[in-house]
mmCIF file of C-alpha atoms in Angstrom:
data_model
loop_
_atom_site.group_PDB
_atom_site.id
_atom_site.type_symbol
_atom_site.label_atom_id
_atom_site.label_comp_id
_atom_site.label_asym_id
_atom_site.label_seq_id
_atom_site.Cartn_x
_atom_site.Cartn_y
_atom_site.Cartn_z
ATOM 1 C CA MET A 1085 -23.301 -18.689 14.947
ATOM 2 C CA ARG A 1086 -26.406 -20.364 16.295
ATOM 3 C CA SER A 1087 -26.696 -24.092 15.717
ATOM 4 C CA VAL A 1088 -29.822 -25.843 14.509
ATOM 5 C CA PHE A 1089 -30.223 -27.173 18.045
ATOM 6 C CA ASP A 1090 -30.155 -23.637 19.497
ATOM 7 C CA GLU A 1091 -32.812 -22.520 17.036
ATOM 8 C CA LYS A 1092 -35.004 -25.506 17.933
ATOM 9 C CA ARG A 1093 -34.583 -24.774 21.633
ATOM 10 C CA ALA A 1094 -35.574 -21.114 21.209
ATOM 11 C CA ALA A 1095 -38.662 -22.136 19.254
ATOM 12 C CA ARG A 1096 -39.642 -24.657 21.944
ATOM 13 C CA ARG A 1097 -39.348 -22.054 24.675
ATOM 14 C CA GLY A 1098 -41.519 -19.666 22.735
ATOM 15 C CA VAL A 1099 -44.482 -22.024 22.989
ATOM 16 C CA ALA A 1100 -43.752 -23.819 26.265
ATOM 17 C CA LEU A 1101 -45.580 -21.591 28.740
ATOM 18 C CA GLY A 1102 -48.486 -20.932 26.436
ATOM 19 C CA ALA A 1103 -48.956 -24.644 25.839
ATOM 20 C CA VAL A 1104 -48.855 -25.960 29.359
ATOM 21 C CA GLY A 1105 -48.471 -23.108 31.864
ATOM 22 C CA LEU A 1106 -46.072 -23.540 34.745
ATOM 23 C CA LEU A 1107 -46.607 -27.241 35.460
ATOM 24 C CA GLY A 1108 -43.057 -28.142 34.501
ATOM 25 C CA LEU A 1109 -41.627 -26.095 37.343
ATOM 26 C CA THR A 1110 -42.885 -28.573 39.929
ATOM 27 C CA GLY A 1111 -39.925 -30.854 39.286
ATOM 28 C CA CYS A 1112 -39.652 -34.545 38.645
ATOM 29 C CA GLY A 1113 -42.867 -35.764 40.151
ATOM 30 C CA SER A 1114 -45.069 -35.779 43.212
ATOM 31 C CA ALA A 1115 -43.083 -36.959 46.222
ATOM 32 C CA ASP A 1116 -44.451 -39.642 48.523
ATOM 33 C CA ALA A 1117 -45.804 -38.177 51.758
ATOM 34 C CA SER A 1118 -43.567 -40.556 53.714
ATOM 35 C CA ALA A 1119 -40.412 -39.402 51.991
ATOM 36 C CA GLU A 1120 -37.565 -37.775 53.890
ATOM 37 C CA GLU A 1121 -35.032 -35.508 52.239
ATOM 38 C CA GLN A 1122 -32.058 -37.721 53.072
ATOM 39 C CA VAL A 1123 -31.702 -41.370 53.959
ATOM 40 C CA GLU A 1124 -29.910 -41.995 57.226
ATOM 41 C CA VAL A 1125 -27.652 -45.008 57.636
ATOM 42 C CA PRO A 1126 -27.884 -46.562 61.126
ATOM 43 C CA GLU A 1127 -24.499 -47.079 62.762
ATOM 44 C CA ASP A 1128 -24.957 -50.830 62.963
ATOM 45 C CA ALA A 1129 -26.285 -51.251 59.404
ATOM 46 C CA ALA A 1130 -24.264 -53.319 56.930
ATOM 47 C CA VAL A 1131 -24.303 -50.516 54.368
ATOM 48 C CA GLU A 1132 -21.250 -48.954 52.741
ATOM 49 C CA GLN A 1133 -20.981 -45.185 53.091
ATOM 50 C CA LEU A 1134 -19.173 -43.752 50.091
ATOM 51 C CA SER A 1135 -17.923 -40.376 48.908
ATOM 52 C CA VAL A 1136 -17.036 -39.036 45.470
ATOM 53 C CA GLU A 1137 -13.552 -38.668 43.997
ATOM 54 C CA VAL A 1138 -13.572 -36.426 40.910
ATOM 55 C CA LEU A 1139 -11.319 -37.703 38.125
ATOM 56 C CA GLU A 1140 -12.211 -35.270 35.315
ATOM 57 C CA THR A 1141 -14.586 -32.384 34.670
ATOM 58 C CA PHE A 1142 -16.414 -31.667 31.399
ATOM 59 C CA GLU A 1143 -18.762 -29.047 29.994
ATOM 60 C CA HIS A 1144 -22.502 -29.763 30.072
ATOM 61 C CA ASP A 1145 -25.444 -27.898 28.556
ATOM 62 C CA PRO A 1146 -26.807 -25.760 31.439
ATOM 63 C CA ASP A 1147 -30.188 -25.545 29.696
ATOM 64 C CA SER A 1148 -30.669 -29.315 29.934
ATOM 65 C CA PHE A 1149 -33.075 -30.396 32.665
ATOM 66 C CA THR A 1150 -31.275 -33.742 32.797
ATOM 67 C CA GLN A 1151 -33.489 -36.770 33.436
ATOM 68 C CA GLY A 1152 -31.536 -39.682 31.983
ATOM 69 C CA LEU A 1153 -27.926 -40.233 30.944
ATOM 70 C CA GLN A 1154 -26.077 -43.147 29.376
ATOM 71 C CA LEU A 1155 -22.685 -43.582 27.715
ATOM 72 C CA ALA A 1156 -22.771 -45.687 24.542
ATOM 73 C CA GLU A 1157 -21.298 -46.133 21.076
ATOM 74 C CA HIS A 1158 -22.986 -44.430 18.120
ATOM 75 C CA PRO A 1159 -22.189 -45.648 14.567
ATOM 76 C CA GLU A 1160 -21.683 -42.105 13.251
ATOM 77 C CA TYR A 1161 -20.462 -40.081 16.236
ATOM 78 C CA GLY A 1162 -18.522 -42.723 18.165
ATOM 79 C CA ASN A 1163 -18.556 -42.589 21.966
ATOM 80 C CA VAL A 1164 -21.510 -40.405 23.052
ATOM 81 C CA PHE A 1165 -23.968 -39.693 25.805
ATOM 82 C CA TYR A 1166 -27.605 -40.420 25.196
ATOM 83 C CA GLU A 1167 -29.448 -37.888 27.333
ATOM 84 C CA SER A 1168 -33.077 -37.204 28.156
ATOM 85 C CA ALA A 1169 -33.997 -33.591 28.983
ATOM 86 C CA GLY A 1170 -37.266 -32.718 30.675
ATOM 87 C CA LEU A 1171 -39.751 -29.892 31.288
ATOM 88 C CA TYR A 1172 -42.998 -29.315 29.422
ATOM 89 C CA GLY A 1173 -42.369 -27.673 26.077
ATOM 90 C CA GLU A 1174 -38.601 -28.286 26.302
ATOM 91 C CA SER A 1175 -38.325 -32.079 26.518
ATOM 92 C CA ASP A 1176 -36.176 -34.005 24.072
ATOM 93 C CA ALA A 1177 -33.912 -36.992 23.552
ATOM 94 C CA ARG A 1178 -30.407 -36.021 22.539
ATOM 95 C CA ILE A 1179 -26.989 -37.337 21.569
ATOM 96 C CA VAL A 1180 -24.140 -35.424 23.217
ATOM 97 C CA ASP A 1181 -20.381 -35.204 22.698
ATOM 98 C CA PRO A 1182 -18.876 -36.382 26.033
ATOM 99 C CA GLY A 1183 -15.795 -34.196 25.719
ATOM 100 C CA THR A 1184 -17.430 -30.866 24.894
ATOM 101 C CA GLY A 1185 -21.089 -31.145 25.890
ATOM 102 C CA GLU A 1186 -22.143 -30.266 22.335
ATOM 103 C CA VAL A 1187 -25.558 -31.584 21.313
ATOM 104 C CA LEU A 1188 -24.918 -33.571 18.139
ATOM 105 C CA ALA A 1189 -28.531 -34.583 17.440
ATOM 106 C CA SER A 1190 -31.899 -34.282 19.167
ATOM 107 C CA GLN A 1191 -35.565 -35.145 18.787
ATOM 108 C CA ASP A 1192 -38.262 -33.131 20.562
ATOM 109 C CA LEU A 1193 -41.191 -34.541 22.492
ATOM 110 C CA PRO A 1194 -44.663 -33.038 22.136
ATOM 111 C CA ALA A 1195 -45.079 -29.911 24.288
ATOM 112 C CA ASP A 1196 -47.551 -31.701 26.567
ATOM 113 C CA GLN A 1197 -45.071 -34.467 27.480
ATOM 114 C CA PHE A 1198 -42.482 -34.164 30.281
ATOM 115 C CA ALA A 1199 -39.517 -36.426 29.487
ATOM 116 C CA GLU A 1200 -37.991 -38.488 32.270
ATOM 117 C CA GLY A 1201 -35.453 -41.344 32.220
ATOM 118 C CA LEU A 1202 -33.840 -42.929 29.179
ATOM 119 C CA THR A 1203 -31.928 -46.150 28.560
ATOM 120 C CA LEU A 1204 -30.489 -48.261 25.754
ATOM 121 C CA THR A 1205 -31.171 -51.934 25.219
ATOM 122 C CA ASP A 1206 -29.369 -54.098 22.670
ATOM 123 C CA THR A 1207 -31.505 -52.649 19.864
ATOM 124 C CA ASP A 1208 -33.473 -49.642 21.100
ATOM 125 C CA VAL A 1209 -33.606 -46.476 23.154
ATOM 126 C CA TRP A 1210 -36.492 -46.338 25.642
ATOM 127 C CA GLN A 1211 -37.546 -42.922 26.944
ATOM 128 C CA ILE A 1212 -40.274 -42.537 29.558
ATOM 129 C CA THR A 1213 -42.496 -39.609 30.563
ATOM 130 C CA TRP A 1214 -43.500 -38.231 33.940
ATOM 131 C CA GLN A 1215 -47.308 -38.203 34.211
ATOM 132 C CA GLU A 1216 -48.353 -38.910 30.641
ATOM 133 C CA GLY A 1217 -48.082 -42.698 30.947
ATOM 134 C CA VAL A 1218 -46.267 -43.157 27.645
ATOM 135 C CA ALA A 1219 -42.870 -44.585 26.770
ATOM 136 C CA HIS A 1220 -41.204 -43.996 23.413
ATOM 137 C CA ARG A 1221 -39.085 -46.667 21.763
ATOM 138 C CA ARG A 1222 -36.537 -44.841 19.620
ATOM 139 C CA ASP A 1223 -34.046 -45.771 16.951
ATOM 140 C CA PRO A 1224 -30.589 -45.448 18.580
ATOM 141 C CA VAL A 1225 -29.035 -43.993 15.426
ATOM 142 C CA SER A 1226 -31.579 -41.327 14.491
ATOM 143 C CA LEU A 1227 -33.580 -41.057 17.760
ATOM 144 C CA ASP A 1228 -36.749 -41.317 15.660
ATOM 145 C CA ILE A 1229 -39.718 -42.762 17.540
ATOM 146 C CA VAL A 1230 -40.368 -46.320 16.365
ATOM 147 C CA GLU A 1231 -43.211 -47.141 18.748
ATOM 148 C CA THR A 1232 -45.092 -45.546 21.639
ATOM 149 C CA VAL A 1233 -46.549 -47.694 24.428
ATOM 150 C CA GLN A 1234 -48.618 -46.914 27.507
ATOM 151 C CA TYR A 1235 -48.048 -47.759 31.176
ATOM 152 C CA GLU A 1236 -49.757 -47.075 34.489
ATOM 153 C CA GLY A 1237 -48.464 -44.565 37.015
ATOM 154 C CA GLU A 1238 -45.621 -42.076 36.902
ATOM 155 C CA GLY A 1239 -42.266 -42.517 35.180
ATOM 156 C CA TRP A 1240 -39.045 -41.273 36.779
ATOM 157 C CA GLY A 1241 -35.961 -43.356 35.938
ATOM 158 C CA ILE A 1242 -35.154 -46.384 33.806
ATOM 159 C CA CYS A 1243 -32.180 -48.641 33.051
ATOM 160 C CA PHE A 1244 -31.461 -51.946 31.289
ATOM 161 C CA ASP A 1245 -29.614 -54.729 33.107
ATOM 162 C CA GLY A 1246 -28.940 -56.822 30.003
ATOM 163 C CA GLU A 1247 -32.126 -58.855 30.335
ATOM 164 C CA ARG A 1248 -34.879 -56.574 31.607
ATOM 165 C CA LEU A 1249 -35.772 -52.939 32.073
ATOM 166 C CA VAL A 1250 -35.797 -51.542 35.616
ATOM 167 C CA MET A 1251 -38.048 -48.530 36.180
ATOM 168 C CA SER A 1252 -38.702 -46.142 39.087
ATOM 169 C CA ASP A 1253 -41.757 -43.989 39.795
ATOM 170 C CA GLY A 1254 -40.612 -41.927 42.791
ATOM 171 C CA SER A 1255 -41.917 -44.434 45.322
ATOM 172 C CA SER A 1256 -39.993 -47.226 47.069
ATOM 173 C CA THR A 1257 -40.893 -49.668 44.273
ATOM 174 C CA LEU A 1258 -38.779 -50.688 41.292
ATOM 175 C CA THR A 1259 -40.726 -52.229 38.409
ATOM 176 C CA PHE A 1260 -39.220 -54.740 35.989
ATOM 177 C CA ARG A 1261 -40.325 -54.664 32.346
ATOM 178 C CA ASP A 1262 -39.813 -56.640 29.175
ATOM 179 C CA PRO A 1263 -37.268 -54.775 26.988
ATOM 180 C CA VAL A 1264 -39.217 -55.468 23.794
ATOM 181 C CA THR A 1265 -42.875 -55.088 24.806
ATOM 182 C CA PHE A 1266 -42.448 -52.866 27.895
ATOM 183 C CA GLU A 1267 -44.890 -55.136 29.732
ATOM 184 C CA GLU A 1268 -44.463 -55.353 33.509
ATOM 185 C CA THR A 1269 -42.787 -58.574 34.666
ATOM 186 C CA GLY A 1270 -42.382 -57.954 38.402
ATOM 187 C CA THR A 1271 -41.540 -55.518 41.186
ATOM 188 C CA VAL A 1272 -39.274 -55.198 44.204
ATOM 189 C CA GLU A 1273 -39.484 -52.913 47.244
ATOM 190 C CA VAL A 1274 -36.350 -50.911 48.027
ATOM 191 C CA THR A 1275 -35.295 -50.832 51.679
ATOM 192 C CA LEU A 1276 -32.378 -49.673 53.795
ATOM 193 C CA ASP A 1277 -31.981 -51.588 57.046
ATOM 194 C CA GLY A 1278 -35.592 -52.721 56.672
ATOM 195 C CA GLU A 1279 -37.037 -49.239 56.065
ATOM 196 C CA PRO A 1280 -38.462 -48.194 52.660
ATOM 197 C CA VAL A 1281 -36.467 -45.770 50.532
ATOM 198 C CA TYR A 1282 -38.492 -43.213 48.578
ATOM 199 C CA GLN A 1283 -37.753 -40.632 45.869
ATOM 200 C CA ILE A 1284 -35.900 -43.183 43.719
ATOM 201 C CA ASN A 1285 -35.195 -41.304 40.519
ATOM 202 C CA GLU A 1286 -32.634 -41.654 37.703
ATOM 203 C CA LEU A 1287 -31.218 -45.183 37.407
ATOM 204 C CA GLU A 1288 -28.091 -46.860 36.065
ATOM 205 C CA CYS A 1289 -27.807 -50.651 35.814
ATOM 206 C CA VAL A 1290 -24.224 -51.916 36.045
ATOM 207 C CA GLY A 1291 -22.562 -55.027 37.417
ATOM 208 C CA GLY A 1292 -25.836 -56.640 38.450
ATOM 209 C CA GLN A 1293 -26.706 -53.660 40.682
ATOM 210 C CA VAL A 1294 -28.920 -50.607 40.263
ATOM 211 C CA TRP A 1295 -27.484 -47.216 41.135
ATOM 212 C CA ALA A 1296 -30.147 -44.571 41.789
ATOM 213 C CA ASN A 1297 -30.268 -40.839 42.387
ATOM 214 C CA LEU A 1298 -32.574 -39.890 45.252
ATOM 215 C CA TRP A 1299 -34.560 -36.877 44.110
ATOM 216 C CA GLN A 1300 -33.958 -33.578 45.914
ATOM 217 C CA THR A 1301 -30.878 -34.945 47.653
ATOM 218 C CA ASP A 1302 -27.156 -35.253 46.957
ATOM 219 C CA GLN A 1303 -27.338 -38.990 47.615
ATOM 220 C CA ILE A 1304 -26.987 -41.966 45.307
ATOM 221 C CA VAL A 1305 -27.824 -45.484 46.480
ATOM 222 C CA ARG A 1306 -26.747 -48.900 45.245
ATOM 223 C CA ILE A 1307 -29.636 -51.360 45.149
ATOM 224 C CA ASP A 1308 -29.570 -55.152 44.842
ATOM 225 C CA PRO A 1309 -32.459 -55.750 42.405
ATOM 226 C CA ALA A 1310 -32.901 -59.322 43.634
ATOM 227 C CA THR A 1311 -33.804 -58.247 47.169
ATOM 228 C CA GLY A 1312 -34.355 -54.480 46.962
ATOM 229 C CA GLU A 1313 -31.794 -53.951 49.711
ATOM 230 C CA VAL A 1314 -29.594 -50.852 49.619
ATOM 231 C CA GLY A 1315 -25.977 -51.899 49.984
ATOM 232 C CA ALA A 1316 -24.284 -48.526 49.663
ATOM 233 C CA VAL A 1317 -25.091 -44.828 50.022
ATOM 234 C CA VAL A 1318 -22.986 -42.230 48.192
ATOM 235 C CA ASP A 1319 -22.736 -38.670 49.527
ATOM 236 C CA ALA A 1320 -22.178 -36.406 46.495
ATOM 237 C CA ALA A 1321 -22.713 -33.110 48.333
ATOM 238 C CA GLY A 1322 -20.519 -30.283 47.102
ATOM 239 C CA LEU A 1323 -19.797 -31.899 43.749
ATOM 240 C CA LEU A 1324 -20.818 -28.793 41.800
ATOM 241 C CA PRO A 1325 -18.645 -25.792 42.740
ATOM 242 C CA GLU A 1326 -20.476 -22.963 44.484
ATOM 243 C CA GLU A 1327 -19.885 -20.540 41.612
ATOM 244 C CA ASP A 1328 -21.689 -22.931 39.234
ATOM 245 C CA ALA A 1329 -24.538 -23.808 41.558
ATOM 246 C CA ALA A 1330 -26.460 -20.515 41.565
ATOM 247 C CA ASN A 1331 -28.642 -21.357 38.550
ATOM 248 C CA ALA A 1332 -28.425 -25.143 38.858
ATOM 249 C CA ASP A 1333 -31.054 -27.551 40.129
ATOM 250 C CA VAL A 1334 -30.633 -30.932 41.835
ATOM 251 C CA LEU A 1335 -28.152 -33.724 41.187
ATOM 252 C CA ASN A 1336 -29.658 -36.025 38.574
ATOM 253 C CA GLY A 1337 -27.871 -38.007 35.909
ATOM 254 C CA ILE A 1338 -25.681 -41.052 36.436
ATOM 255 C CA ALA A 1339 -23.955 -43.093 33.741
ATOM 256 C CA ALA A 1340 -21.397 -45.868 34.049
ATOM 257 C CA GLY A 1341 -18.001 -44.872 32.652
ATOM 258 C CA ALA A 1342 -15.912 -46.832 30.187
ATOM 259 C CA GLU A 1343 -13.504 -47.887 32.949
ATOM 260 C CA GLU A 1344 -14.937 -50.270 35.523
ATOM 261 C CA GLY A 1345 -15.894 -48.534 38.756
ATOM 262 C CA THR A 1346 -16.196 -45.059 37.227
ATOM 263 C CA PHE A 1347 -19.346 -43.011 36.699
ATOM 264 C CA PHE A 1348 -20.379 -39.780 35.052
ATOM 265 C CA LEU A 1349 -22.518 -37.491 37.213
ATOM 266 C CA THR A 1350 -24.392 -34.299 36.400
ATOM 267 C CA GLY A 1351 -27.643 -32.562 37.332
ATOM 268 C CA LYS A 1352 -30.603 -30.581 36.119
ATOM 269 C CA HIS A 1353 -29.331 -27.322 34.585
ATOM 270 C CA TRP A 1354 -25.770 -28.164 35.607
ATOM 271 C CA PRO A 1355 -23.042 -26.518 33.493
ATOM 272 C CA LYS A 1356 -20.608 -29.285 34.406
ATOM 273 C CA LEU A 1357 -20.429 -33.069 34.158
ATOM 274 C CA PHE A 1358 -18.006 -35.079 36.271
ATOM 275 C CA LEU A 1359 -16.190 -38.371 35.795
ATOM 276 C CA VAL A 1360 -15.937 -39.826 39.290
ATOM 277 C CA ARG A 1361 -15.100 -42.852 41.367
ATOM 278 C CA PHE A 1362 -16.958 -43.798 44.540
ATOM 279 C CA THR A 1363 -14.613 -44.277 47.483
ATOM 280 C CA THR A 1364 -14.940 -45.225 51.131
ATOM 281 C CA ALA A 1365 -16.049 -42.177 53.090
#
């Protein structure tokens, strides 16, 4: 039996290409010309090099072009993932069962908006868009849009550190924003051993640090938001088994787990989601 979500998804796909052509296939955003595919850690740099230990594996919707992921408590469904799924004509905000990958609730974006990162504050869900310059403040229970605000530039990833929003735009800059008004309050440049780090994508704020996927790579970096310095680089290559990778896109989606030091990782069109721990390589 098809669920209401499946019916909504089929209807979205029916209008997606006619509404906006093939723009959504270009990916997350326009990469900086200075960007390299992988960051290299100099031998004498004071940067931790970490690998991934898989603790558990879960099902994930392979049709989700995952842009943002966060574990949180929902008053009706209990422990859930809030997830943002992208692509023109297919973008939505959704609430997902962590154990099964089932979509419990979702709200579509207009067909001409490409959803990017998503995060929860103490009272709201903020979801950003790629090139449309709009952010939606949503009710965390229903996912209904409460307010829509505008911002300059592209939107890639976003997280909440308990006091402020931290947002990426694919460059080497992180932008800080007020969690109520979304107004910009400051910026910091991200560097590794003094060199700028580009392609900063999906973000997770935890323990006073910002963990970030680097777009088009299997790397995750840990950033000190006070200085912008990268203190650790995680190599997550090979996380998705080869038999599952044929129709999958890049690693993208990081959420802090319930147990300290654990994270959930997935990717765009990945059929699996992993509970992991980062360990010394």
